[in-house]
Amino acid sequence: MRIILLVYTICLLVGTYTHARGLVHKGFLAYPVPLAIGLYWDALTVLDPLAAVLLWWRPKAGLWLTLAIMVSDISVNTAVYLAGYFGPPVPHMVPLTLFDQALFGLFVLVTAPLVYKDLPLMNDQTA
C-alpha cells in the first residue's frame, strides 16, 4: 500500500509543480475562466502538496483530500474544456493533460478503497 501512496504523492507533487509554474509565469487568476475556477486552480497550488503531506502524516485525511481533489479537478477541467474557454473542443478528442489526469483519477478511485481498508494496519506498523 505504501507504493500506492507513493504514486499518489508523486502525482500530487506533479500537480503542485504545474500550478506553481502557472502562478510564477502567468500570475494569480491569469486564465480566462470564471473567477471561481481561477481561484480553485490557484488553490490547488496549496491543496496538492497538503494532500501529499497528509497521506504520510494523517493518511485517512490525506486520502479523503486526494479523492476530493481528483474528483473536483477532473470535473472542473472537463467542464472548462467542454465550455471552450481555451478554444473549441475537438470532437472525439481529449487533451493529453486531461487524459493523464483522468487516468490518475481513475487509479485513485479504484485503489482508494483498498488503501483505506489497509490504513489501520499501516498505522499500527509505524507506531
mmCIF file of N, CA and C in Angstrom:
data_model
loop_
_atom_site.group_PDB
_atom_site.id
_atom_site.type_symbol
_atom_site.label_atom_id
_atom_site.label_comp_id
_atom_site.label_asym_id
_atom_site.label_seq_id
_atom_site.Cartn_x
_atom_site.Cartn_y
_atom_site.Cartn_z
ATOM 1 N N MET A 1 0.813 -1.192 0.000
ATOM 2 C CA MET A 1 0.000 0.000 0.000
ATOM 3 C C MET A 1 0.859 1.260 0.000
ATOM 4 N N ARG A 2 2.039 1.162 0.573
ATOM 5 C CA ARG A 2 2.928 2.332 0.581
ATOM 6 C C ARG A 2 3.338 2.734 -0.833
ATOM 7 N N ILE A 3 3.411 1.769 -1.729
ATOM 8 C CA ILE A 3 3.743 2.093 -3.127
ATOM 9 C C ILE A 3 2.607 2.908 -3.741
ATOM 10 N N ILE A 4 1.386 2.547 -3.441
ATOM 11 C CA ILE A 4 0.241 3.311 -3.950
ATOM 12 C C ILE A 4 0.273 4.726 -3.388
ATOM 13 N N LEU A 5 0.546 4.861 -2.100
ATOM 14 C CA LEU A 5 0.651 6.198 -1.501
ATOM 15 C C LEU A 5 1.780 6.997 -2.140
ATOM 16 N N LEU A 6 2.860 6.319 -2.488
ATOM 17 C CA LEU A 6 3.975 6.998 -3.153
ATOM 18 C C LEU A 6 3.552 7.487 -4.545
ATOM 19 N N VAL A 7 2.801 6.680 -5.272
ATOM 20 C CA VAL A 7 2.294 7.104 -6.594
ATOM 21 C C VAL A 7 1.378 8.313 -6.422
ATOM 22 N N TYR A 8 0.478 8.272 -5.445
ATOM 23 C CA TYR A 8 -0.389 9.419 -5.176
ATOM 24 C C TYR A 8 0.462 10.661 -4.921
ATOM 25 N N THR A 9 1.464 10.506 -4.055
ATOM 26 C CA THR A 9 2.310 11.633 -3.665
ATOM 27 C C THR A 9 3.029 12.225 -4.863
ATOM 28 N N ILE A 10 3.628 11.376 -5.675
ATOM 29 C CA ILE A 10 4.357 11.865 -6.851
ATOM 30 C C ILE A 10 3.414 12.619 -7.784
ATOM 31 N N CYS A 11 2.254 12.063 -8.037
ATOM 32 C CA CYS A 11 1.302 12.711 -8.948
ATOM 33 C C CYS A 11 0.790 14.030 -8.367
ATOM 34 N N LEU A 12 0.542 14.072 -7.073
ATOM 35 C CA LEU A 12 0.115 15.323 -6.445
ATOM 36 C C LEU A 12 1.220 16.376 -6.530
ATOM 37 N N LEU A 13 2.464 15.962 -6.389
ATOM 38 C CA LEU A 13 3.573 16.907 -6.489
ATOM 39 C C LEU A 13 3.778 17.385 -7.922
ATOM 40 N N VAL A 14 3.471 16.546 -8.899
ATOM 41 C CA VAL A 14 3.477 16.995 -10.302
ATOM 42 C C VAL A 14 2.403 18.070 -10.484
ATOM 43 N N GLY A 15 1.232 17.843 -9.902
ATOM 44 C CA GLY A 15 0.179 18.854 -9.944
ATOM 45 C C GLY A 15 0.601 20.143 -9.262
ATOM 46 N N THR A 16 1.276 20.018 -8.128
ATOM 47 C CA THR A 16 1.798 21.191 -7.422
ATOM 48 C C THR A 16 2.723 21.985 -8.331
ATOM 49 N N TYR A 17 3.641 21.292 -8.969
ATOM 50 C CA TYR A 17 4.583 21.941 -9.877
ATOM 51 C C TYR A 17 3.847 22.660 -11.008
ATOM 52 N N THR A 18 2.866 21.992 -11.589
ATOM 53 C CA THR A 18 2.112 22.568 -12.703
ATOM 54 C C THR A 18 1.416 23.856 -12.287
ATOM 55 N N HIS A 19 0.732 23.820 -11.148
ATOM 56 C CA HIS A 19 0.004 25.009 -10.692
ATOM 57 C C HIS A 19 0.958 26.107 -10.220
ATOM 58 N N ALA A 20 2.029 25.734 -9.555
ATOM 59 C CA ALA A 20 3.016 26.734 -9.109
ATOM 60 C C ALA A 20 3.687 27.398 -10.306
ATOM 61 N N ARG A 21 4.021 26.609 -11.310
ATOM 62 C CA ARG A 21 4.636 27.164 -12.522
ATOM 63 C C ARG A 21 3.690 28.164 -13.188
ATOM 64 N N GLY A 22 2.414 27.832 -13.235
ATOM 65 C CA GLY A 22 1.433 28.753 -13.797
ATOM 66 C C GLY A 22 1.373 30.061 -13.027
ATOM 67 N N LEU A 23 1.411 29.970 -11.693
ATOM 68 C CA LEU A 23 1.392 31.186 -10.874
ATOM 69 C C LEU A 23 2.640 32.033 -11.094
ATOM 70 N N VAL A 24 3.787 31.390 -11.177
ATOM 71 C CA VAL A 24 5.046 32.122 -11.352
ATOM 72 C C VAL A 24 5.098 32.791 -12.725
ATOM 73 N N HIS A 25 4.723 32.064 -13.758
ATOM 74 C CA HIS A 25 4.843 32.593 -15.122
ATOM 75 C C HIS A 25 3.692 33.506 -15.544
ATOM 76 N N LYS A 26 2.497 33.231 -15.033
ATOM 77 C CA LYS A 26 1.332 33.986 -15.518
ATOM 78 C C LYS A 26 0.670 34.827 -14.437
ATOM 79 N N GLY A 27 0.926 34.508 -13.174
ATOM 80 C CA GLY A 27 0.339 35.270 -12.087
ATOM 81 C C GLY A 27 -0.951 34.671 -11.562
ATOM 82 N N PHE A 28 -1.476 35.335 -10.556
ATOM 83 C CA PHE A 28 -2.687 34.914 -9.867
ATOM 84 C C PHE A 28 -3.903 35.201 -10.745
ATOM 85 N N LEU A 29 -4.808 34.256 -10.841
ATOM 86 C CA LEU A 29 -6.036 34.392 -11.630
ATOM 87 C C LEU A 29 -5.743 34.804 -13.073
ATOM 88 N N ALA A 30 -4.778 34.161 -13.685
ATOM 89 C CA ALA A 30 -4.308 34.566 -15.011
ATOM 90 C C ALA A 30 -5.087 33.967 -16.171
ATOM 91 N N TYR A 31 -5.912 32.984 -15.918
ATOM 92 C CA TYR A 31 -6.565 32.286 -17.024
ATOM 93 C C TYR A 31 -7.947 32.868 -17.312
ATOM 94 N N PRO A 32 -8.373 32.840 -18.569
ATOM 95 C CA PRO A 32 -9.669 33.423 -18.961
ATOM 96 C C PRO A 32 -10.843 32.496 -18.641
ATOM 97 N N VAL A 33 -11.038 32.270 -17.356
ATOM 98 C CA VAL A 33 -12.110 31.400 -16.876
ATOM 99 C C VAL A 33 -12.881 32.158 -15.797
ATOM 100 N N PRO A 34 -14.065 31.681 -15.424
ATOM 101 C CA PRO A 34 -14.794 32.324 -14.320
ATOM 102 C C PRO A 34 -13.942 32.374 -13.042
ATOM 103 N N LEU A 35 -14.203 33.395 -12.231
ATOM 104 C CA LEU A 35 -13.425 33.643 -11.023
ATOM 105 C C LEU A 35 -13.317 32.406 -10.130
ATOM 106 N N ALA A 36 -14.416 31.707 -9.895
ATOM 107 C CA ALA A 36 -14.391 30.538 -9.004
ATOM 108 C C ALA A 36 -13.431 29.467 -9.519
ATOM 109 N N ILE A 37 -13.389 29.271 -10.822
ATOM 110 C CA ILE A 37 -12.474 28.275 -11.391
ATOM 111 C C ILE A 37 -11.036 28.734 -11.241
ATOM 112 N N GLY A 38 -10.775 30.003 -11.509
ATOM 113 C CA GLY A 38 -9.423 30.533 -11.342
ATOM 114 C C GLY A 38 -8.938 30.413 -9.903
ATOM 115 N N LEU A 39 -9.816 30.744 -8.965
ATOM 116 C CA LEU A 39 -9.455 30.602 -7.544
ATOM 117 C C LEU A 39 -9.188 29.144 -7.187
ATOM 118 N N TYR A 40 -10.027 28.253 -7.703
ATOM 119 C CA TYR A 40 -9.848 26.828 -7.428
ATOM 120 C C TYR A 40 -8.494 26.358 -7.961
ATOM 121 N N TRP A 41 -8.188 26.704 -9.217
ATOM 122 C CA TRP A 41 -6.907 26.277 -9.790
ATOM 123 C C TRP A 41 -5.727 26.820 -8.995
ATOM 124 N N ASP A 42 -5.792 28.092 -8.599
ATOM 125 C CA ASP A 42 -4.693 28.661 -7.822
ATOM 126 C C ASP A 42 -4.605 28.006 -6.440
ATOM 127 N N ALA A 43 -5.755 27.656 -5.848
ATOM 128 C CA ALA A 43 -5.759 26.997 -4.541
ATOM 129 C C ALA A 43 -5.113 25.618 -4.597
ATOM 130 N N LEU A 44 -5.155 24.977 -5.751
ATOM 131 C CA LEU A 44 -4.522 23.657 -5.884
ATOM 132 C C LEU A 44 -3.009 23.723 -5.659
ATOM 133 N N THR A 45 -2.432 24.910 -5.797
ATOM 134 C CA THR A 45 -1.002 25.087 -5.522
ATOM 135 C C THR A 45 -0.708 24.769 -4.054
ATOM 136 N N VAL A 46 -1.686 24.962 -3.198
ATOM 137 C CA VAL A 46 -1.554 24.657 -1.768
ATOM 138 C C VAL A 46 -2.184 23.314 -1.427
ATOM 139 N N LEU A 47 -3.333 23.030 -2.026
ATOM 140 C CA LEU A 47 -4.061 21.798 -1.684
ATOM 141 C C LEU A 47 -3.325 20.530 -2.120
ATOM 142 N N ASP A 48 -2.709 20.539 -3.308
ATOM 143 C CA ASP A 48 -1.989 19.345 -3.779
ATOM 144 C C ASP A 48 -0.858 18.942 -2.824
ATOM 145 N N PRO A 49 0.048 19.871 -2.455
ATOM 146 C CA PRO A 49 1.109 19.438 -1.529
ATOM 147 C C PRO A 49 0.580 19.122 -0.131
ATOM 148 N N LEU A 50 -0.502 19.797 0.278
ATOM 149 C CA LEU A 50 -1.104 19.473 1.575
ATOM 150 C C LEU A 50 -1.587 18.028 1.580
ATOM 151 N N ALA A 51 -2.255 17.615 0.510
ATOM 152 C CA ALA A 51 -2.711 16.227 0.414
ATOM 153 C C ALA A 51 -1.526 15.274 0.420
ATOM 154 N N ALA A 52 -0.455 15.619 -0.294
ATOM 155 C CA ALA A 52 0.731 14.759 -0.347
ATOM 156 C C ALA A 52 1.331 14.567 1.046
ATOM 157 N N VAL A 53 1.403 15.635 1.824
ATOM 158 C CA VAL A 53 1.942 15.544 3.190
ATOM 159 C C VAL A 53 1.000 14.749 4.084
ATOM 160 N N LEU A 54 -0.291 15.043 3.968
ATOM 161 C CA LEU A 54 -1.268 14.343 4.819
ATOM 162 C C LEU A 54 -1.305 12.840 4.545
ATOM 163 N N LEU A 55 -1.036 12.437 3.320
ATOM 164 C CA LEU A 55 -1.037 10.996 3.021
ATOM 165 C C LEU A 55 -0.061 10.240 3.918
ATOM 166 N N TRP A 56 0.987 10.899 4.350
ATOM 167 C CA TRP A 56 2.004 10.242 5.185
ATOM 168 C C TRP A 56 1.868 10.605 6.662
ATOM 169 N N TRP A 57 1.306 11.772 6.957
ATOM 170 C CA TRP A 57 1.198 12.237 8.336
ATOM 171 C C TRP A 57 -0.138 11.842 8.947
ATOM 172 N N ARG A 58 -1.216 12.054 8.222
ATOM 173 C CA ARG A 58 -2.576 11.677 8.604
ATOM 174 C C ARG A 58 -3.211 11.016 7.384
ATOM 175 N N PRO A 59 -2.888 9.728 7.162
ATOM 176 C CA PRO A 59 -3.249 9.075 5.904
ATOM 177 C C PRO A 59 -4.735 9.112 5.525
ATOM 178 N N LYS A 60 -5.617 8.937 6.489
ATOM 179 C CA LYS A 60 -7.050 8.950 6.135
ATOM 180 C C LYS A 60 -7.474 10.333 5.638
ATOM 181 N N ALA A 61 -7.042 11.370 6.326
ATOM 182 C CA ALA A 61 -7.364 12.734 5.883
ATOM 183 C C ALA A 61 -6.731 13.001 4.516
ATOM 184 N N GLY A 62 -5.498 12.549 4.335
ATOM 185 C CA GLY A 62 -4.823 12.724 3.054
ATOM 186 C C GLY A 62 -5.519 11.995 1.926
ATOM 187 N N LEU A 63 -6.022 10.810 2.229
ATOM 188 C CA LEU A 63 -6.729 10.028 1.216
ATOM 189 C C LEU A 63 -8.033 10.716 0.820
ATOM 190 N N TRP A 64 -8.784 11.204 1.812
ATOM 191 C CA TRP A 64 -10.038 11.907 1.512
ATOM 192 C C TRP A 64 -9.775 13.186 0.725
ATOM 193 N N LEU A 65 -8.721 13.923 1.100
ATOM 194 C CA LEU A 65 -8.396 15.153 0.374
ATOM 195 C C LEU A 65 -7.960 14.834 -1.055
ATOM 196 N N THR A 66 -7.171 13.786 -1.221
ATOM 197 C CA THR A 66 -6.741 13.381 -2.564
ATOM 198 C C THR A 66 -7.947 13.019 -3.424
ATOM 199 N N LEU A 67 -8.872 12.258 -2.875
ATOM 200 C CA LEU A 67 -10.096 11.914 -3.609
ATOM 201 C C LEU A 67 -10.885 13.167 -3.993
ATOM 202 N N ALA A 68 -11.041 14.075 -3.039
ATOM 203 C CA ALA A 68 -11.802 15.306 -3.306
ATOM 204 C C ALA A 68 -11.117 16.141 -4.392
ATOM 205 N N ILE A 69 -9.804 16.239 -4.327
ATOM 206 C CA ILE A 69 -9.059 16.996 -5.333
ATOM 207 C C ILE A 69 -9.250 16.379 -6.710
ATOM 208 N N MET A 70 -9.079 15.078 -6.796
ATOM 209 C CA MET A 70 -9.140 14.451 -8.121
ATOM 210 C C MET A 70 -10.539 14.516 -8.727
ATOM 211 N N VAL A 71 -11.551 14.235 -7.946
ATOM 212 C CA VAL A 71 -12.921 14.281 -8.473
ATOM 213 C C VAL A 71 -13.271 15.708 -8.898
ATOM 214 N N SER A 72 -12.957 16.674 -8.051
ATOM 215 C CA SER A 72 -13.305 18.064 -8.381
ATOM 216 C C SER A 72 -12.453 18.596 -9.524
ATOM 217 N N ASP A 73 -11.166 18.295 -9.531
ATOM 218 C CA ASP A 73 -10.284 18.842 -10.575
ATOM 219 C C ASP A 73 -10.632 18.271 -11.953
ATOM 220 N N ILE A 74 -10.880 16.989 -12.016
ATOM 221 C CA ILE A 74 -11.263 16.393 -13.304
ATOM 222 C C ILE A 74 -12.603 16.971 -13.768
ATOM 223 N N SER A 75 -13.534 17.151 -12.841
ATOM 224 C CA SER A 75 -14.835 17.728 -13.194
ATOM 225 C C SER A 75 -14.681 19.160 -13.701
ATOM 226 N N VAL A 76 -13.922 19.965 -12.989
ATOM 227 C CA VAL A 76 -13.714 21.361 -13.382
ATOM 228 C C VAL A 76 -12.996 21.436 -14.726
ATOM 229 N N ASN A 77 -11.918 20.683 -14.876
ATOM 230 C CA ASN A 77 -11.144 20.744 -16.110
ATOM 231 C C ASN A 77 -11.947 20.235 -17.311
ATOM 232 N N THR A 78 -12.764 19.226 -17.103
ATOM 233 C CA THR A 78 -13.619 18.736 -18.179
ATOM 234 C C THR A 78 -14.641 19.797 -18.567
ATOM 235 N N ALA A 79 -15.242 20.435 -17.582
ATOM 236 C CA ALA A 79 -16.216 21.497 -17.857
ATOM 237 C C ALA A 79 -15.567 22.662 -18.603
ATOM 238 N N VAL A 80 -14.359 23.034 -18.198
ATOM 239 C CA VAL A 80 -13.639 24.123 -18.871
ATOM 240 C C VAL A 80 -13.360 23.745 -20.321
ATOM 241 N N TYR A 81 -12.933 22.524 -20.538
ATOM 242 C CA TYR A 81 -12.657 22.067 -21.898
ATOM 243 C C TYR A 81 -13.930 22.082 -22.746
ATOM 244 N N LEU A 82 -15.000 21.506 -22.209
ATOM 245 C CA LEU A 82 -16.249 21.424 -22.965
ATOM 246 C C LEU A 82 -16.883 22.797 -23.202
ATOM 247 N N ALA A 83 -16.659 23.728 -22.273
ATOM 248 C CA ALA A 83 -17.187 25.087 -22.438
ATOM 249 C C ALA A 83 -16.391 25.884 -23.460
ATOM 250 N N GLY A 84 -15.197 25.399 -23.815
ATOM 251 C CA GLY A 84 -14.406 26.063 -24.845
ATOM 252 C C GLY A 84 -13.663 27.299 -24.396
ATOM 253 N N TYR A 85 -13.336 27.400 -23.102
ATOM 254 C CA TYR A 85 -12.614 28.572 -22.614
ATOM 255 C C TYR A 85 -11.241 28.739 -23.273
ATOM 256 N N PHE A 86 -10.638 27.676 -23.696
ATOM 257 C CA PHE A 86 -9.318 27.740 -24.330
ATOM 258 C C PHE A 86 -9.391 27.356 -25.806
ATOM 259 N N GLY A 87 -10.533 27.525 -26.401
ATOM 260 C CA GLY A 87 -10.739 27.153 -27.797
ATOM 261 C C GLY A 87 -11.803 26.091 -27.882
ATOM 262 N N PRO A 88 -12.383 25.950 -29.051
ATOM 263 C CA PRO A 88 -13.475 24.975 -29.181
ATOM 264 C C PRO A 88 -12.993 23.546 -28.961
ATOM 265 N N PRO A 89 -13.790 22.742 -28.244
ATOM 266 C CA PRO A 89 -13.409 21.339 -28.057
ATOM 267 C C PRO A 89 -13.402 20.610 -29.404
ATOM 268 N N VAL A 90 -12.481 19.694 -29.531
ATOM 269 C CA VAL A 90 -12.360 18.911 -30.762
ATOM 270 C C VAL A 90 -13.178 17.632 -30.583
ATOM 271 N N PRO A 91 -14.127 17.356 -31.492
ATOM 272 C CA PRO A 91 -14.944 16.154 -31.345
ATOM 273 C C PRO A 91 -14.090 14.883 -31.232
ATOM 274 N N HIS A 92 -14.440 14.054 -30.293
ATOM 275 C CA HIS A 92 -13.799 12.744 -30.072
ATOM 276 C C HIS A 92 -12.330 12.864 -29.656
ATOM 277 N N MET A 93 -11.928 14.041 -29.188
ATOM 278 C CA MET A 93 -10.539 14.229 -28.743
ATOM 279 C C MET A 93 -10.549 14.751 -27.312
ATOM 280 N N VAL A 94 -9.633 14.239 -26.519
ATOM 281 C CA VAL A 94 -9.457 14.714 -25.158
ATOM 282 C C VAL A 94 -8.028 15.235 -25.059
ATOM 283 N N PRO A 95 -7.834 16.455 -24.522
ATOM 284 C CA PRO A 95 -6.461 16.954 -24.383
ATOM 285 C C PRO A 95 -5.618 15.982 -23.552
ATOM 286 N N LEU A 96 -4.359 15.857 -23.918
ATOM 287 C CA LEU A 96 -3.472 14.902 -23.245
ATOM 288 C C LEU A 96 -3.408 15.146 -21.745
ATOM 289 N N THR A 97 -3.356 16.407 -21.316
ATOM 290 C CA THR A 97 -3.273 16.676 -19.877
ATOM 291 C C THR A 97 -4.533 16.209 -19.148
ATOM 292 N N LEU A 98 -5.686 16.372 -19.775
ATOM 293 C CA LEU A 98 -6.933 15.901 -19.158
ATOM 294 C C LEU A 98 -6.984 14.375 -19.153
ATOM 295 N N PHE A 99 -6.465 13.760 -20.196
ATOM 296 C CA PHE A 99 -6.411 12.302 -20.257
ATOM 297 C C PHE A 99 -5.503 11.744 -19.156
ATOM 298 N N ASP A 100 -4.314 12.333 -19.010
ATOM 299 C CA ASP A 100 -3.389 11.902 -17.953
ATOM 300 C C ASP A 100 -4.016 12.054 -16.574
ATOM 301 N N GLN A 101 -4.659 13.195 -16.377
ATOM 302 C CA GLN A 101 -5.299 13.462 -15.097
ATOM 303 C C GLN A 101 -6.433 12.473 -14.835
ATOM 304 N N ALA A 102 -7.191 12.171 -15.873
ATOM 305 C CA ALA A 102 -8.286 11.213 -15.728
ATOM 306 C C ALA A 102 -7.760 9.820 -15.383
ATOM 307 N N LEU A 103 -6.639 9.433 -15.979
ATOM 308 C CA LEU A 103 -6.041 8.130 -15.639
ATOM 309 C C LEU A 103 -5.623 8.088 -14.179
ATOM 310 N N PHE A 104 -4.982 9.159 -13.713
ATOM 311 C CA PHE A 104 -4.597 9.205 -12.300
ATOM 312 C C PHE A 104 -5.841 9.201 -11.413
ATOM 313 N N GLY A 105 -6.853 9.971 -11.795
ATOM 314 C CA GLY A 105 -8.093 9.997 -11.019
ATOM 315 C C GLY A 105 -8.746 8.628 -10.941
ATOM 316 N N LEU A 106 -8.758 7.915 -12.053
ATOM 317 C CA LEU A 106 -9.303 6.559 -12.067
ATOM 318 C C LEU A 106 -8.480 5.647 -11.162
ATOM 319 N N PHE A 107 -7.165 5.780 -11.209
ATOM 320 C CA PHE A 107 -6.293 4.995 -10.337
ATOM 321 C C PHE A 107 -6.621 5.275 -8.872
ATOM 322 N N VAL A 108 -6.810 6.542 -8.535
ATOM 323 C CA VAL A 108 -7.142 6.905 -7.152
ATOM 324 C C VAL A 108 -8.497 6.308 -6.761
ATOM 325 N N LEU A 109 -9.488 6.459 -7.628
ATOM 326 C CA LEU A 109 -10.820 5.933 -7.306
ATOM 327 C C LEU A 109 -10.827 4.415 -7.138
ATOM 328 N N VAL A 110 -10.030 3.718 -7.944
ATOM 329 C CA VAL A 110 -10.006 2.246 -7.871
ATOM 330 C C VAL A 110 -9.211 1.770 -6.655
ATOM 331 N N THR A 111 -8.109 2.443 -6.355
ATOM 332 C CA THR A 111 -7.232 1.955 -5.277
ATOM 333 C C THR A 111 -7.568 2.517 -3.901
ATOM 334 N N ALA A 112 -8.259 3.650 -3.834
ATOM 335 C CA ALA A 112 -8.536 4.280 -2.536
ATOM 336 C C ALA A 112 -9.258 3.354 -1.552
ATOM 337 N N PRO A 113 -10.267 2.590 -1.980
ATOM 338 C CA PRO A 113 -10.903 1.686 -1.009
ATOM 339 C C PRO A 113 -9.922 0.656 -0.431
ATOM 340 N N LEU A 114 -9.008 0.165 -1.261
ATOM 341 C CA LEU A 114 -8.008 -0.797 -0.771
ATOM 342 C C LEU A 114 -7.067 -0.138 0.220
ATOM 343 N N VAL A 115 -6.639 1.064 -0.115
ATOM 344 C CA VAL A 115 -5.729 1.798 0.773
ATOM 345 C C VAL A 115 -6.436 2.111 2.082
ATOM 346 N N TYR A 116 -7.669 2.603 1.999
ATOM 347 C CA TYR A 116 -8.414 2.970 3.202
ATOM 348 C C TYR A 116 -8.572 1.777 4.138
ATOM 349 N N LYS A 117 -8.897 0.626 3.545
ATOM 350 C CA LYS A 117 -9.081 -0.591 4.347
ATOM 351 C C LYS A 117 -7.778 -0.990 5.036
ATOM 352 N N ASP A 118 -6.654 -0.727 4.412
ATOM 353 C CA ASP A 118 -5.356 -1.138 4.941
ATOM 354 C C ASP A 118 -4.739 -0.099 5.869
ATOM 355 N N LEU A 119 -5.292 1.099 5.933
ATOM 356 C CA LEU A 119 -4.677 2.165 6.730
ATOM 357 C C LEU A 119 -4.527 1.835 8.211
ATOM 358 N N PRO A 120 -5.502 1.245 8.892
ATOM 359 C CA PRO A 120 -5.271 0.937 10.305
ATOM 360 C C PRO A 120 -4.057 0.027 10.505
ATOM 361 N N LEU A 121 -3.852 -0.934 9.597
ATOM 362 C CA LEU A 121 -2.680 -1.809 9.696
ATOM 363 C C LEU A 121 -1.393 -1.031 9.482
ATOM 364 N N MET A 122 -1.416 -0.107 8.522
ATOM 365 C CA MET A 122 -0.228 0.687 8.257
ATOM 366 C C MET A 122 0.113 1.552 9.462
ATOM 367 N N ASN A 123 -0.906 2.141 10.106
ATOM 368 C CA ASN A 123 -0.655 2.976 11.267
ATOM 369 C C ASN A 123 -0.111 2.160 12.436
ATOM 370 N N ASP A 124 -0.600 0.915 12.620
ATOM 371 C CA ASP A 124 -0.096 0.067 13.683
ATOM 372 C C ASP A 124 1.375 -0.282 13.460
ATOM 373 N N GLN A 125 1.776 -0.459 12.210
ATOM 374 C CA GLN A 125 3.158 -0.828 11.906
ATOM 375 C C GLN A 125 4.103 0.337 12.146
ATOM 376 N N THR A 126 3.614 1.593 11.992
ATOM 377 C CA THR A 126 4.503 2.733 12.150
ATOM 378 C C THR A 126 4.512 3.263 13.571
ATOM 379 N N ALA A 127 3.618 2.774 14.421
ATOM 380 C CA ALA A 127 3.535 3.286 15.786
ATOM 381 C C ALA A 127 4.627 2.712 16.658
#
